[in-house]
């Protein structure tokens, strides 16, 4: 609970802590709902400058063609003295253009709210004539830095999170996320 919520500035009454969003093992232990707890543990053990990518399994109470109760997420974190939102935008834009092999891929950042970043944004990319949400991001909230004893007056940071399966679905034209987990060799063969 501490690493998944409290250290990330998510208060006790926040909707993300609700039973319909989170798998509780007992009142104080949960299956992680995002890979951000890795960032907290890393920042506890290291001082800035910091740059990490943290991939991993996450769990949410959600299941349909585009959501799974278990999926993979990758998060990025950069903490240093001169880090800005412009750096965040450049890193995300560059990654997406390289991943989708499309230099002109448009990415936009819409204002949003996450307790662990301020300002916060939803990341959208141009897709089939419209915009598609692909993740969340923002500047690390000063309270998060304080939880891990990093001087928030001296250091700034940004973080972003992306769903690995969602990116794979878009890149390879997969319409149903569940296909990745059905062990159908005819489907999986295309990814050799």
Short mmCIF file of N, CA and C in Angstrom, two decimals:
data_model
loop_
_atom_site.label_atom_id
_atom_site.label_comp_id
_atom_site.label_asym_id
_atom_site.label_seq_id
_atom_site.Cartn_x
_atom_site.Cartn_y
_atom_site.Cartn_z
N UNK A 1 0.82 -1.19 0.00
CA UNK A 1 0.00 0.00 0.00
C UNK A 1 0.87 1.27 0.00
N UNK A 2 1.91 1.28 0.82
CA UNK A 2 2.76 2.47 0.91
C UNK A 2 3.39 2.82 -0.43
N UNK A 3 4.06 1.85 -1.06
CA UNK A 3 4.75 2.12 -2.32
C UNK A 3 3.80 2.35 -3.48
N UNK A 4 2.66 1.70 -3.47
CA UNK A 4 1.71 1.82 -4.57
C UNK A 4 0.87 3.10 -4.47
N UNK A 5 0.63 3.57 -3.25
CA UNK A 5 -0.25 4.73 -3.06
C UNK A 5 0.37 5.86 -2.25
N UNK A 6 0.64 5.62 -0.98
CA UNK A 6 1.03 6.69 -0.06
C UNK A 6 2.26 7.45 -0.52
N UNK A 7 3.33 6.74 -0.89
CA UNK A 7 4.57 7.40 -1.32
C UNK A 7 4.38 8.16 -2.63
N UNK A 8 3.32 7.85 -3.35
CA UNK A 8 3.03 8.52 -4.62
C UNK A 8 1.99 9.62 -4.48
N UNK A 9 1.79 10.07 -3.23
CA UNK A 9 0.90 11.20 -2.97
C UNK A 9 -0.56 10.87 -3.28
N UNK A 10 -0.93 9.61 -3.19
CA UNK A 10 -2.31 9.19 -3.42
C UNK A 10 -2.98 9.03 -2.06
N UNK A 11 -3.87 9.94 -1.70
CA UNK A 11 -4.46 9.93 -0.35
C UNK A 11 -5.38 8.73 -0.11
N UNK A 12 -5.66 8.48 1.15
CA UNK A 12 -6.45 7.31 1.57
C UNK A 12 -7.82 7.25 0.91
N UNK A 13 -8.42 8.38 0.61
CA UNK A 13 -9.78 8.38 0.04
C UNK A 13 -9.81 8.49 -1.48
N UNK A 14 -8.67 8.36 -2.13
CA UNK A 14 -8.61 8.49 -3.59
C UNK A 14 -9.32 7.31 -4.26
N UNK A 15 -10.06 7.55 -5.37
CA UNK A 15 -10.77 6.46 -6.07
C UNK A 15 -9.89 5.31 -6.54
N UNK A 16 -8.61 5.57 -6.83
CA UNK A 16 -7.72 4.50 -7.28
C UNK A 16 -7.54 3.41 -6.23
N UNK A 17 -7.79 3.73 -4.97
CA UNK A 17 -7.65 2.75 -3.90
C UNK A 17 -8.91 1.89 -3.73
N UNK A 18 -9.94 2.16 -4.50
CA UNK A 18 -11.21 1.44 -4.35
C UNK A 18 -11.06 -0.02 -4.76
N UNK A 19 -11.87 -0.87 -4.14
CA UNK A 19 -11.84 -2.31 -4.42
C UNK A 19 -12.14 -2.62 -5.89
N UNK A 20 -12.92 -1.75 -6.57
CA UNK A 20 -13.25 -2.03 -7.97
C UNK A 20 -12.12 -1.68 -8.92
N UNK A 21 -11.03 -1.07 -8.42
CA UNK A 21 -9.88 -0.74 -9.25
C UNK A 21 -8.61 -1.50 -8.86
N UNK A 22 -8.56 -1.98 -7.63
CA UNK A 22 -7.32 -2.53 -7.07
C UNK A 22 -7.56 -3.91 -6.48
N UNK A 23 -6.62 -4.82 -6.71
CA UNK A 23 -6.67 -6.15 -6.09
C UNK A 23 -6.00 -6.07 -4.72
N UNK A 24 -6.79 -6.21 -3.66
CA UNK A 24 -6.27 -6.20 -2.30
C UNK A 24 -6.00 -7.62 -1.83
N UNK A 25 -4.79 -7.87 -1.32
CA UNK A 25 -4.47 -9.15 -0.72
C UNK A 25 -4.93 -9.17 0.73
N UNK A 26 -4.80 -8.03 1.39
CA UNK A 26 -5.32 -7.77 2.72
C UNK A 26 -5.38 -6.24 2.84
N UNK A 27 -5.86 -5.67 3.94
CA UNK A 27 -6.03 -4.22 3.99
C UNK A 27 -4.77 -3.39 3.74
N UNK A 28 -3.59 -3.97 3.93
CA UNK A 28 -2.37 -3.20 3.75
C UNK A 28 -1.50 -3.65 2.58
N UNK A 29 -1.91 -4.71 1.86
CA UNK A 29 -1.11 -5.23 0.76
C UNK A 29 -1.95 -5.35 -0.51
N UNK A 30 -1.39 -4.82 -1.60
CA UNK A 30 -2.10 -4.83 -2.88
C UNK A 30 -1.18 -5.37 -3.97
N UNK A 31 -1.78 -5.87 -5.05
CA UNK A 31 -1.01 -6.11 -6.27
C UNK A 31 -0.81 -4.75 -6.92
N UNK A 32 0.39 -4.45 -7.35
CA UNK A 32 0.65 -3.09 -7.83
C UNK A 32 -0.21 -2.75 -9.03
N UNK A 33 -0.71 -1.53 -9.04
CA UNK A 33 -1.59 -1.07 -10.11
C UNK A 33 -0.84 -0.31 -11.20
N UNK A 34 0.42 -0.04 -10.96
CA UNK A 34 1.29 0.63 -11.93
C UNK A 34 2.73 0.31 -11.55
N UNK A 35 3.67 0.65 -12.41
CA UNK A 35 5.07 0.36 -12.10
C UNK A 35 5.75 1.50 -11.34
N UNK A 36 5.01 2.52 -10.98
CA UNK A 36 5.57 3.64 -10.21
C UNK A 36 6.20 3.24 -8.89
N UNK A 37 5.73 2.18 -8.21
CA UNK A 37 6.44 1.78 -6.98
C UNK A 37 7.92 1.47 -7.21
N UNK A 38 8.29 1.03 -8.41
CA UNK A 38 9.70 0.79 -8.73
C UNK A 38 10.46 2.12 -8.65
N UNK A 39 9.86 3.18 -9.13
CA UNK A 39 10.50 4.49 -9.08
C UNK A 39 10.75 4.92 -7.64
N UNK A 40 9.77 4.70 -6.78
CA UNK A 40 9.92 5.07 -5.36
C UNK A 40 11.08 4.29 -4.74
N UNK A 41 11.09 2.99 -4.95
CA UNK A 41 12.15 2.16 -4.37
C UNK A 41 13.54 2.56 -4.92
N UNK A 42 13.60 2.89 -6.20
CA UNK A 42 14.87 3.31 -6.79
C UNK A 42 15.32 4.64 -6.19
N UNK A 43 14.40 5.60 -6.08
CA UNK A 43 14.77 6.91 -5.52
C UNK A 43 15.15 6.80 -4.05
N UNK A 44 14.58 5.85 -3.31
CA UNK A 44 14.98 5.65 -1.91
C UNK A 44 16.45 5.22 -1.82
N UNK A 45 16.92 4.48 -2.81
CA UNK A 45 18.26 3.90 -2.76
C UNK A 45 19.32 4.71 -3.50
N UNK A 46 18.90 5.70 -4.32
CA UNK A 46 19.85 6.46 -5.14
C UNK A 46 19.53 7.95 -5.07
N UNK A 47 20.55 8.75 -5.22
CA UNK A 47 20.37 10.20 -5.26
C UNK A 47 20.50 10.69 -6.70
N UNK A 48 19.88 11.83 -7.02
CA UNK A 48 19.98 12.39 -8.37
C UNK A 48 21.43 12.71 -8.73
N UNK A 49 21.70 12.75 -10.03
CA UNK A 49 20.78 12.60 -11.15
C UNK A 49 20.36 11.15 -11.35
N UNK A 50 19.09 10.97 -11.74
CA UNK A 50 18.50 9.64 -11.94
C UNK A 50 17.82 9.57 -13.29
N UNK A 51 18.03 8.46 -13.98
CA UNK A 51 17.29 8.14 -15.20
C UNK A 51 17.02 6.66 -15.17
N UNK A 52 15.75 6.27 -15.16
CA UNK A 52 15.43 4.84 -15.18
C UNK A 52 14.23 4.57 -16.09
N UNK A 53 14.20 3.35 -16.58
CA UNK A 53 13.03 2.80 -17.26
C UNK A 53 12.63 1.58 -16.43
N UNK A 54 11.36 1.50 -16.04
CA UNK A 54 10.93 0.38 -15.20
C UNK A 54 9.76 -0.35 -15.85
N UNK A 55 10.04 -1.48 -16.50
CA UNK A 55 8.97 -2.30 -17.06
C UNK A 55 8.49 -3.30 -16.02
N UNK A 56 7.24 -3.74 -16.15
CA UNK A 56 6.78 -4.77 -15.24
C UNK A 56 5.30 -5.08 -15.38
N UNK A 57 4.89 -6.15 -14.69
CA UNK A 57 3.48 -6.54 -14.66
C UNK A 57 2.74 -5.66 -13.67
N UNK A 58 1.52 -5.31 -14.05
CA UNK A 58 0.63 -4.56 -13.15
C UNK A 58 -0.75 -5.21 -13.19
N UNK A 59 -1.54 -4.90 -12.18
CA UNK A 59 -2.83 -5.57 -12.00
C UNK A 59 -3.92 -4.55 -11.71
N UNK A 60 -5.01 -4.67 -12.45
CA UNK A 60 -6.17 -3.80 -12.21
C UNK A 60 -7.43 -4.61 -12.43
N UNK A 61 -8.47 -4.26 -11.73
CA UNK A 61 -9.74 -4.96 -11.86
C UNK A 61 -10.43 -4.42 -13.12
N UNK A 62 -10.10 -5.04 -14.27
CA UNK A 62 -10.61 -4.56 -15.55
C UNK A 62 -10.40 -5.67 -16.58
N UNK A 63 -11.40 -5.96 -17.40
CA UNK A 63 -11.23 -7.00 -18.40
C UNK A 63 -12.22 -6.82 -19.54
N UNK A 64 -11.69 -6.57 -20.75
CA UNK A 64 -12.47 -6.53 -21.99
C UNK A 64 -11.50 -6.61 -23.15
N UNK A 65 -11.92 -6.30 -24.34
CA UNK A 65 -11.07 -6.45 -25.53
C UNK A 65 -9.82 -5.57 -25.49
N UNK A 66 -9.88 -4.45 -24.76
CA UNK A 66 -8.72 -3.55 -24.71
C UNK A 66 -8.13 -3.43 -23.31
N UNK A 67 -8.63 -4.18 -22.33
CA UNK A 67 -8.12 -4.14 -20.96
C UNK A 67 -7.99 -5.56 -20.42
N UNK A 68 -6.98 -5.77 -19.60
CA UNK A 68 -6.75 -7.07 -18.99
C UNK A 68 -6.49 -6.86 -17.50
N UNK A 69 -6.89 -7.81 -16.65
CA UNK A 69 -6.61 -7.65 -15.22
C UNK A 69 -5.10 -7.68 -14.92
N UNK A 70 -4.32 -8.25 -15.82
CA UNK A 70 -2.86 -8.22 -15.71
C UNK A 70 -2.34 -7.74 -17.06
N UNK A 71 -1.48 -6.75 -17.01
CA UNK A 71 -0.85 -6.29 -18.24
C UNK A 71 0.55 -5.77 -17.90
N UNK A 72 1.25 -5.34 -18.91
CA UNK A 72 2.62 -4.86 -18.71
C UNK A 72 2.66 -3.36 -18.96
N UNK A 73 3.40 -2.70 -18.11
CA UNK A 73 3.54 -1.26 -18.22
C UNK A 73 5.03 -0.93 -18.22
N UNK A 74 5.39 0.15 -18.88
CA UNK A 74 6.76 0.64 -18.81
C UNK A 74 6.68 2.11 -18.41
N UNK A 75 7.49 2.46 -17.45
CA UNK A 75 7.53 3.84 -16.98
C UNK A 75 8.94 4.38 -17.11
N UNK A 76 9.01 5.66 -17.35
CA UNK A 76 10.29 6.35 -17.39
C UNK A 76 10.33 7.40 -16.31
N UNK A 77 11.51 7.63 -15.75
CA UNK A 77 11.71 8.64 -14.71
C UNK A 77 13.05 9.31 -14.95
N UNK A 78 13.06 10.64 -14.90
CA UNK A 78 14.30 11.40 -15.01
C UNK A 78 14.23 12.47 -13.93
N UNK A 79 15.19 12.46 -13.01
CA UNK A 79 15.26 13.46 -11.94
C UNK A 79 16.65 14.08 -11.99
N UNK A 80 16.68 15.42 -12.08
CA UNK A 80 17.95 16.15 -12.14
C UNK A 80 17.64 17.61 -11.85
N UNK A 81 18.67 18.45 -11.89
CA UNK A 81 18.49 19.86 -11.55
C UNK A 81 17.77 20.67 -12.63
N UNK A 82 17.93 20.34 -13.87
CA UNK A 82 17.39 21.18 -14.94
C UNK A 82 16.35 20.46 -15.81
N UNK A 83 15.65 19.49 -15.28
CA UNK A 83 14.67 18.73 -16.07
C UNK A 83 13.40 19.56 -16.22
N UNK A 84 12.82 19.52 -17.42
CA UNK A 84 11.63 20.33 -17.69
C UNK A 84 10.55 19.52 -18.40
N UNK A 85 9.38 20.09 -18.50
CA UNK A 85 8.29 19.46 -19.25
C UNK A 85 8.67 19.34 -20.73
N UNK A 86 9.46 20.27 -21.23
CA UNK A 86 9.93 20.20 -22.62
C UNK A 86 10.79 18.94 -22.81
N UNK A 87 11.62 18.59 -21.82
CA UNK A 87 12.39 17.34 -21.89
C UNK A 87 11.47 16.14 -21.96
N UNK A 88 10.44 16.13 -21.12
CA UNK A 88 9.46 15.05 -21.12
C UNK A 88 8.82 14.89 -22.50
N UNK A 89 8.35 15.99 -23.06
CA UNK A 89 7.72 15.93 -24.37
C UNK A 89 8.67 15.41 -25.43
N UNK A 90 9.92 15.83 -25.39
CA UNK A 90 10.89 15.38 -26.37
C UNK A 90 11.18 13.89 -26.26
N UNK A 91 11.33 13.39 -25.04
CA UNK A 91 11.60 11.96 -24.84
C UNK A 91 10.44 11.11 -25.34
N UNK A 92 9.22 11.48 -24.97
CA UNK A 92 8.04 10.71 -25.37
C UNK A 92 7.87 10.76 -26.89
N UNK A 93 7.96 11.94 -27.47
CA UNK A 93 7.81 12.10 -28.93
C UNK A 93 8.85 11.26 -29.67
N UNK A 94 10.10 11.33 -29.24
CA UNK A 94 11.17 10.58 -29.90
C UNK A 94 10.93 9.08 -29.78
N UNK A 95 10.57 8.60 -28.58
CA UNK A 95 10.31 7.17 -28.41
C UNK A 95 9.19 6.70 -29.34
N UNK A 96 8.06 7.41 -29.35
CA UNK A 96 6.92 6.97 -30.15
C UNK A 96 7.23 7.00 -31.64
N UNK A 97 7.94 8.02 -32.10
CA UNK A 97 8.30 8.08 -33.52
C UNK A 97 9.20 6.91 -33.90
N UNK A 98 10.10 6.53 -33.03
CA UNK A 98 11.00 5.40 -33.32
C UNK A 98 10.25 4.07 -33.21
N UNK A 99 9.41 3.93 -32.19
CA UNK A 99 8.67 2.68 -32.00
C UNK A 99 7.75 2.40 -33.17
N UNK A 100 7.02 3.43 -33.62
CA UNK A 100 6.09 3.25 -34.73
C UNK A 100 6.75 3.49 -36.09
N UNK A 101 8.05 3.80 -36.10
CA UNK A 101 8.81 4.04 -37.32
C UNK A 101 8.13 5.06 -38.22
N UNK A 102 7.74 6.16 -37.60
CA UNK A 102 7.01 7.22 -38.32
C UNK A 102 7.51 8.58 -37.81
N UNK A 103 8.42 9.19 -38.57
CA UNK A 103 9.02 10.46 -38.15
C UNK A 103 8.00 11.57 -37.94
N UNK A 104 6.93 11.57 -38.70
CA UNK A 104 5.95 12.64 -38.59
C UNK A 104 4.82 12.36 -37.60
N UNK A 105 4.94 11.31 -36.80
CA UNK A 105 3.88 10.97 -35.85
C UNK A 105 3.63 12.14 -34.91
N UNK A 106 2.38 12.55 -34.83
CA UNK A 106 2.02 13.66 -33.95
C UNK A 106 1.62 13.15 -32.58
N UNK A 107 2.11 13.84 -31.56
CA UNK A 107 1.79 13.52 -30.18
C UNK A 107 1.31 14.80 -29.52
N UNK A 108 0.26 14.69 -28.73
CA UNK A 108 -0.20 15.87 -27.99
C UNK A 108 -0.30 15.52 -26.51
N UNK A 109 -0.26 16.54 -25.69
CA UNK A 109 -0.31 16.40 -24.25
C UNK A 109 -1.49 17.23 -23.75
N UNK A 110 -2.49 16.54 -23.19
CA UNK A 110 -3.68 17.21 -22.67
C UNK A 110 -3.58 17.33 -21.15
N UNK A 111 -3.89 18.49 -20.61
CA UNK A 111 -3.86 18.64 -19.15
C UNK A 111 -4.74 17.58 -18.48
N UNK A 112 -4.24 17.04 -17.38
CA UNK A 112 -4.96 16.01 -16.65
C UNK A 112 -4.61 16.14 -15.17
N UNK A 113 -5.00 15.14 -14.39
CA UNK A 113 -4.64 15.13 -12.97
C UNK A 113 -4.19 13.74 -12.55
N UNK A 114 -3.02 13.67 -11.96
CA UNK A 114 -2.53 12.49 -11.27
C UNK A 114 -1.94 13.00 -9.96
N UNK A 115 -2.21 12.35 -8.85
CA UNK A 115 -1.69 12.86 -7.57
C UNK A 115 -0.17 12.89 -7.48
N UNK A 116 0.52 12.09 -8.29
CA UNK A 116 1.97 11.97 -8.19
C UNK A 116 2.73 12.88 -9.13
N UNK A 117 2.04 13.62 -10.01
CA UNK A 117 2.70 14.58 -10.89
C UNK A 117 1.95 15.90 -10.87
N UNK A 118 2.70 16.99 -11.11
CA UNK A 118 2.12 18.33 -11.18
C UNK A 118 3.06 19.23 -11.96
N UNK A 119 2.71 19.69 -13.16
CA UNK A 119 1.48 19.41 -13.86
C UNK A 119 1.45 17.97 -14.39
N UNK A 120 0.24 17.54 -14.71
CA UNK A 120 0.02 16.20 -15.25
C UNK A 120 -0.59 16.31 -16.64
N UNK A 121 -0.40 15.26 -17.44
CA UNK A 121 -0.97 15.27 -18.79
C UNK A 121 -1.29 13.86 -19.23
N UNK A 122 -2.28 13.75 -20.10
CA UNK A 122 -2.56 12.52 -20.84
C UNK A 122 -1.83 12.66 -22.16
N UNK A 123 -1.21 11.58 -22.61
CA UNK A 123 -0.51 11.59 -23.89
C UNK A 123 -1.41 10.96 -24.94
N UNK A 124 -1.59 11.65 -26.04
CA UNK A 124 -2.37 11.15 -27.17
C UNK A 124 -1.46 11.15 -28.40
N UNK A 125 -1.73 10.21 -29.31
CA UNK A 125 -1.03 10.23 -30.58
C UNK A 125 -2.04 10.22 -31.71
N UNK A 126 -1.64 10.79 -32.84
CA UNK A 126 -2.54 10.77 -34.00
C UNK A 126 -2.65 9.32 -34.47
N UNK A 127 -3.89 8.91 -34.76
CA UNK A 127 -4.11 7.53 -35.16
C UNK A 127 -5.38 7.43 -35.99
N UNK A 128 -5.24 6.99 -37.23
CA UNK A 128 -6.37 6.76 -38.12
C UNK A 128 -7.31 7.96 -38.18
N UNK A 129 -6.74 9.15 -38.34
CA UNK A 129 -7.53 10.36 -38.51
C UNK A 129 -8.05 10.99 -37.23
N UNK A 130 -7.69 10.45 -36.09
CA UNK A 130 -8.14 11.01 -34.82
C UNK A 130 -7.02 10.99 -33.80
N UNK A 131 -7.39 11.11 -32.54
CA UNK A 131 -6.43 11.08 -31.45
C UNK A 131 -6.74 9.89 -30.55
N UNK A 132 -5.69 9.22 -30.08
CA UNK A 132 -5.84 8.04 -29.25
C UNK A 132 -4.98 8.21 -28.00
N UNK A 133 -5.60 8.07 -26.83
CA UNK A 133 -4.86 8.17 -25.57
C UNK A 133 -3.95 6.95 -25.41
N UNK A 134 -2.69 7.21 -25.06
CA UNK A 134 -1.74 6.10 -24.92
C UNK A 134 -1.05 6.05 -23.57
N UNK A 135 -1.23 7.06 -22.72
CA UNK A 135 -0.58 7.00 -21.42
C UNK A 135 -0.69 8.30 -20.66
N UNK A 136 -0.07 8.31 -19.50
CA UNK A 136 -0.07 9.48 -18.65
C UNK A 136 1.35 9.91 -18.33
N UNK A 137 1.50 11.19 -17.95
CA UNK A 137 2.83 11.71 -17.67
C UNK A 137 2.73 12.99 -16.85
N UNK A 138 3.87 13.52 -16.47
CA UNK A 138 3.91 14.80 -15.79
C UNK A 138 5.21 15.01 -15.06
N UNK A 139 5.30 16.16 -14.41
CA UNK A 139 6.46 16.48 -13.59
C UNK A 139 6.22 15.87 -12.21
N UNK A 140 7.24 15.22 -11.68
CA UNK A 140 7.12 14.53 -10.39
C UNK A 140 6.70 15.54 -9.31
N UNK A 141 5.63 15.21 -8.59
CA UNK A 141 5.11 16.09 -7.54
C UNK A 141 6.16 16.26 -6.44
N UNK A 142 6.35 17.48 -5.94
CA UNK A 142 7.32 17.70 -4.86
C UNK A 142 7.11 16.79 -3.65
N UNK A 143 5.86 16.45 -3.33
CA UNK A 143 5.61 15.56 -2.19
C UNK A 143 6.20 14.17 -2.42
N UNK A 144 6.20 13.71 -3.67
CA UNK A 144 6.79 12.40 -3.98
C UNK A 144 8.29 12.45 -3.74
N UNK A 145 8.94 13.53 -4.18
CA UNK A 145 10.38 13.67 -3.94
C UNK A 145 10.67 13.74 -2.45
N UNK A 146 9.84 14.44 -1.70
CA UNK A 146 10.04 14.54 -0.24
C UNK A 146 9.91 13.18 0.43
N UNK A 147 8.99 12.33 -0.04
CA UNK A 147 8.83 10.98 0.53
C UNK A 147 10.11 10.16 0.44
N UNK A 148 10.95 10.46 -0.54
CA UNK A 148 12.19 9.69 -0.75
C UNK A 148 13.44 10.52 -0.42
N UNK A 149 13.24 11.60 0.32
CA UNK A 149 14.34 12.46 0.80
C UNK A 149 15.18 13.07 -0.31
N UNK A 150 14.51 13.47 -1.39
CA UNK A 150 15.17 14.22 -2.44
C UNK A 150 14.70 15.67 -2.33
N UNK A 151 15.63 16.59 -2.34
CA UNK A 151 15.35 18.02 -2.17
C UNK A 151 14.54 18.54 -3.36
N UNK A 152 13.26 18.80 -3.14
CA UNK A 152 12.38 19.25 -4.22
C UNK A 152 12.61 20.72 -4.58
N UNK A 153 13.39 21.43 -3.80
CA UNK A 153 13.76 22.80 -4.17
C UNK A 153 14.92 22.79 -5.17
N UNK A 154 15.74 21.74 -5.12
CA UNK A 154 16.91 21.65 -5.99
C UNK A 154 16.65 20.80 -7.22
N UNK A 155 15.86 19.72 -7.06
CA UNK A 155 15.67 18.75 -8.14
C UNK A 155 14.24 18.75 -8.67
N UNK A 156 14.13 18.53 -9.95
CA UNK A 156 12.86 18.35 -10.64
C UNK A 156 12.92 17.00 -11.34
N UNK A 157 11.78 16.48 -11.70
CA UNK A 157 11.78 15.23 -12.44
C UNK A 157 10.53 15.09 -13.26
N UNK A 158 10.59 14.21 -14.24
CA UNK A 158 9.38 13.85 -14.97
C UNK A 158 9.22 12.35 -14.97
N UNK A 159 7.98 11.92 -15.16
CA UNK A 159 7.67 10.49 -15.24
C UNK A 159 6.60 10.30 -16.31
N UNK A 160 6.63 9.13 -16.94
CA UNK A 160 5.58 8.76 -17.90
C UNK A 160 5.33 7.28 -17.79
N UNK A 161 4.12 6.87 -18.16
CA UNK A 161 3.77 5.46 -18.15
C UNK A 161 3.00 5.09 -19.40
N UNK A 162 3.36 3.93 -19.97
CA UNK A 162 2.73 3.45 -21.20
C UNK A 162 2.40 1.97 -21.03
N UNK A 163 1.26 1.54 -21.58
CA UNK A 163 0.90 0.14 -21.58
C UNK A 163 1.57 -0.58 -22.74
N UNK A 164 2.36 -1.60 -22.44
CA UNK A 164 3.11 -2.31 -23.47
C UNK A 164 2.17 -3.00 -24.46
N UNK A 165 1.16 -3.70 -23.95
CA UNK A 165 0.23 -4.40 -24.85
C UNK A 165 -0.53 -3.43 -25.74
N UNK A 166 -0.91 -2.28 -25.19
CA UNK A 166 -1.62 -1.29 -26.01
C UNK A 166 -0.75 -0.83 -27.16
N UNK A 167 0.52 -0.55 -26.90
CA UNK A 167 1.42 -0.14 -27.97
C UNK A 167 1.59 -1.25 -29.00
N UNK A 168 1.71 -2.49 -28.53
CA UNK A 168 1.84 -3.63 -29.46
C UNK A 168 0.58 -3.80 -30.29
N UNK A 169 -0.59 -3.61 -29.68
CA UNK A 169 -1.85 -3.72 -30.42
C UNK A 169 -1.88 -2.71 -31.56
N UNK A 170 -1.46 -1.48 -31.27
CA UNK A 170 -1.46 -0.45 -32.30
C UNK A 170 -0.44 -0.73 -33.39
N UNK A 171 0.74 -1.09 -32.99
CA UNK A 171 1.81 -1.33 -33.97
C UNK A 171 1.49 -2.49 -34.91
N UNK A 172 0.87 -3.55 -34.35
CA UNK A 172 0.65 -4.76 -35.15
C UNK A 172 -0.80 -4.97 -35.56
N UNK A 173 -1.66 -3.99 -35.31
CA UNK A 173 -3.04 -4.07 -35.77
C UNK A 173 -3.86 -5.14 -35.07
N UNK A 174 -3.61 -5.37 -33.80
CA UNK A 174 -4.35 -6.36 -33.02
C UNK A 174 -5.56 -5.67 -32.39
N UNK A 175 -6.74 -6.24 -32.59
CA UNK A 175 -7.96 -5.61 -32.08
C UNK A 175 -8.38 -6.08 -30.69
N UNK A 176 -7.91 -7.24 -30.27
CA UNK A 176 -8.34 -7.80 -29.00
C UNK A 176 -7.12 -8.19 -28.17
N UNK A 177 -6.92 -7.49 -27.08
CA UNK A 177 -5.79 -7.71 -26.19
C UNK A 177 -5.68 -9.15 -25.71
N UNK A 178 -6.81 -9.80 -25.56
CA UNK A 178 -6.81 -11.17 -25.02
C UNK A 178 -6.07 -12.15 -25.93
N UNK A 179 -5.92 -11.82 -27.21
CA UNK A 179 -5.19 -12.70 -28.13
C UNK A 179 -3.74 -12.92 -27.69
N UNK A 180 -3.15 -11.94 -27.03
CA UNK A 180 -1.76 -12.08 -26.58
C UNK A 180 -1.62 -13.18 -25.52
N UNK A 181 -2.70 -13.52 -24.82
CA UNK A 181 -2.64 -14.45 -23.69
C UNK A 181 -3.29 -15.80 -23.95
N UNK A 182 -3.80 -16.02 -25.15
CA UNK A 182 -4.52 -17.27 -25.44
C UNK A 182 -3.61 -18.40 -25.93
N UNK A 183 -2.33 -18.14 -26.08
CA UNK A 183 -1.34 -19.15 -26.51
C UNK A 183 -1.68 -19.79 -27.85
N UNK A 184 -2.32 -19.05 -28.74
CA UNK A 184 -2.63 -19.53 -30.08
C UNK A 184 -1.39 -19.31 -30.96
N UNK A 185 -0.72 -20.39 -31.30
CA UNK A 185 0.52 -20.28 -32.06
C UNK A 185 0.31 -19.64 -33.43
N UNK A 186 -0.86 -19.81 -34.02
CA UNK A 186 -1.12 -19.17 -35.32
C UNK A 186 -1.06 -17.66 -35.17
N UNK A 187 -1.56 -17.13 -34.06
CA UNK A 187 -1.51 -15.69 -33.80
C UNK A 187 -0.09 -15.27 -33.41
N UNK A 188 0.52 -15.99 -32.50
CA UNK A 188 1.83 -15.60 -31.96
C UNK A 188 2.95 -15.70 -32.98
N UNK A 189 2.80 -16.57 -33.99
CA UNK A 189 3.83 -16.79 -35.00
C UNK A 189 4.22 -15.49 -35.72
N UNK A 190 3.29 -14.57 -35.88
CA UNK A 190 3.58 -13.34 -36.62
C UNK A 190 4.61 -12.45 -35.92
N UNK A 191 4.91 -12.73 -34.66
CA UNK A 191 5.83 -11.88 -33.91
C UNK A 191 7.24 -12.45 -33.84
N UNK A 192 7.56 -13.45 -34.66
CA UNK A 192 8.92 -14.02 -34.67
C UNK A 192 9.94 -13.00 -35.09
#
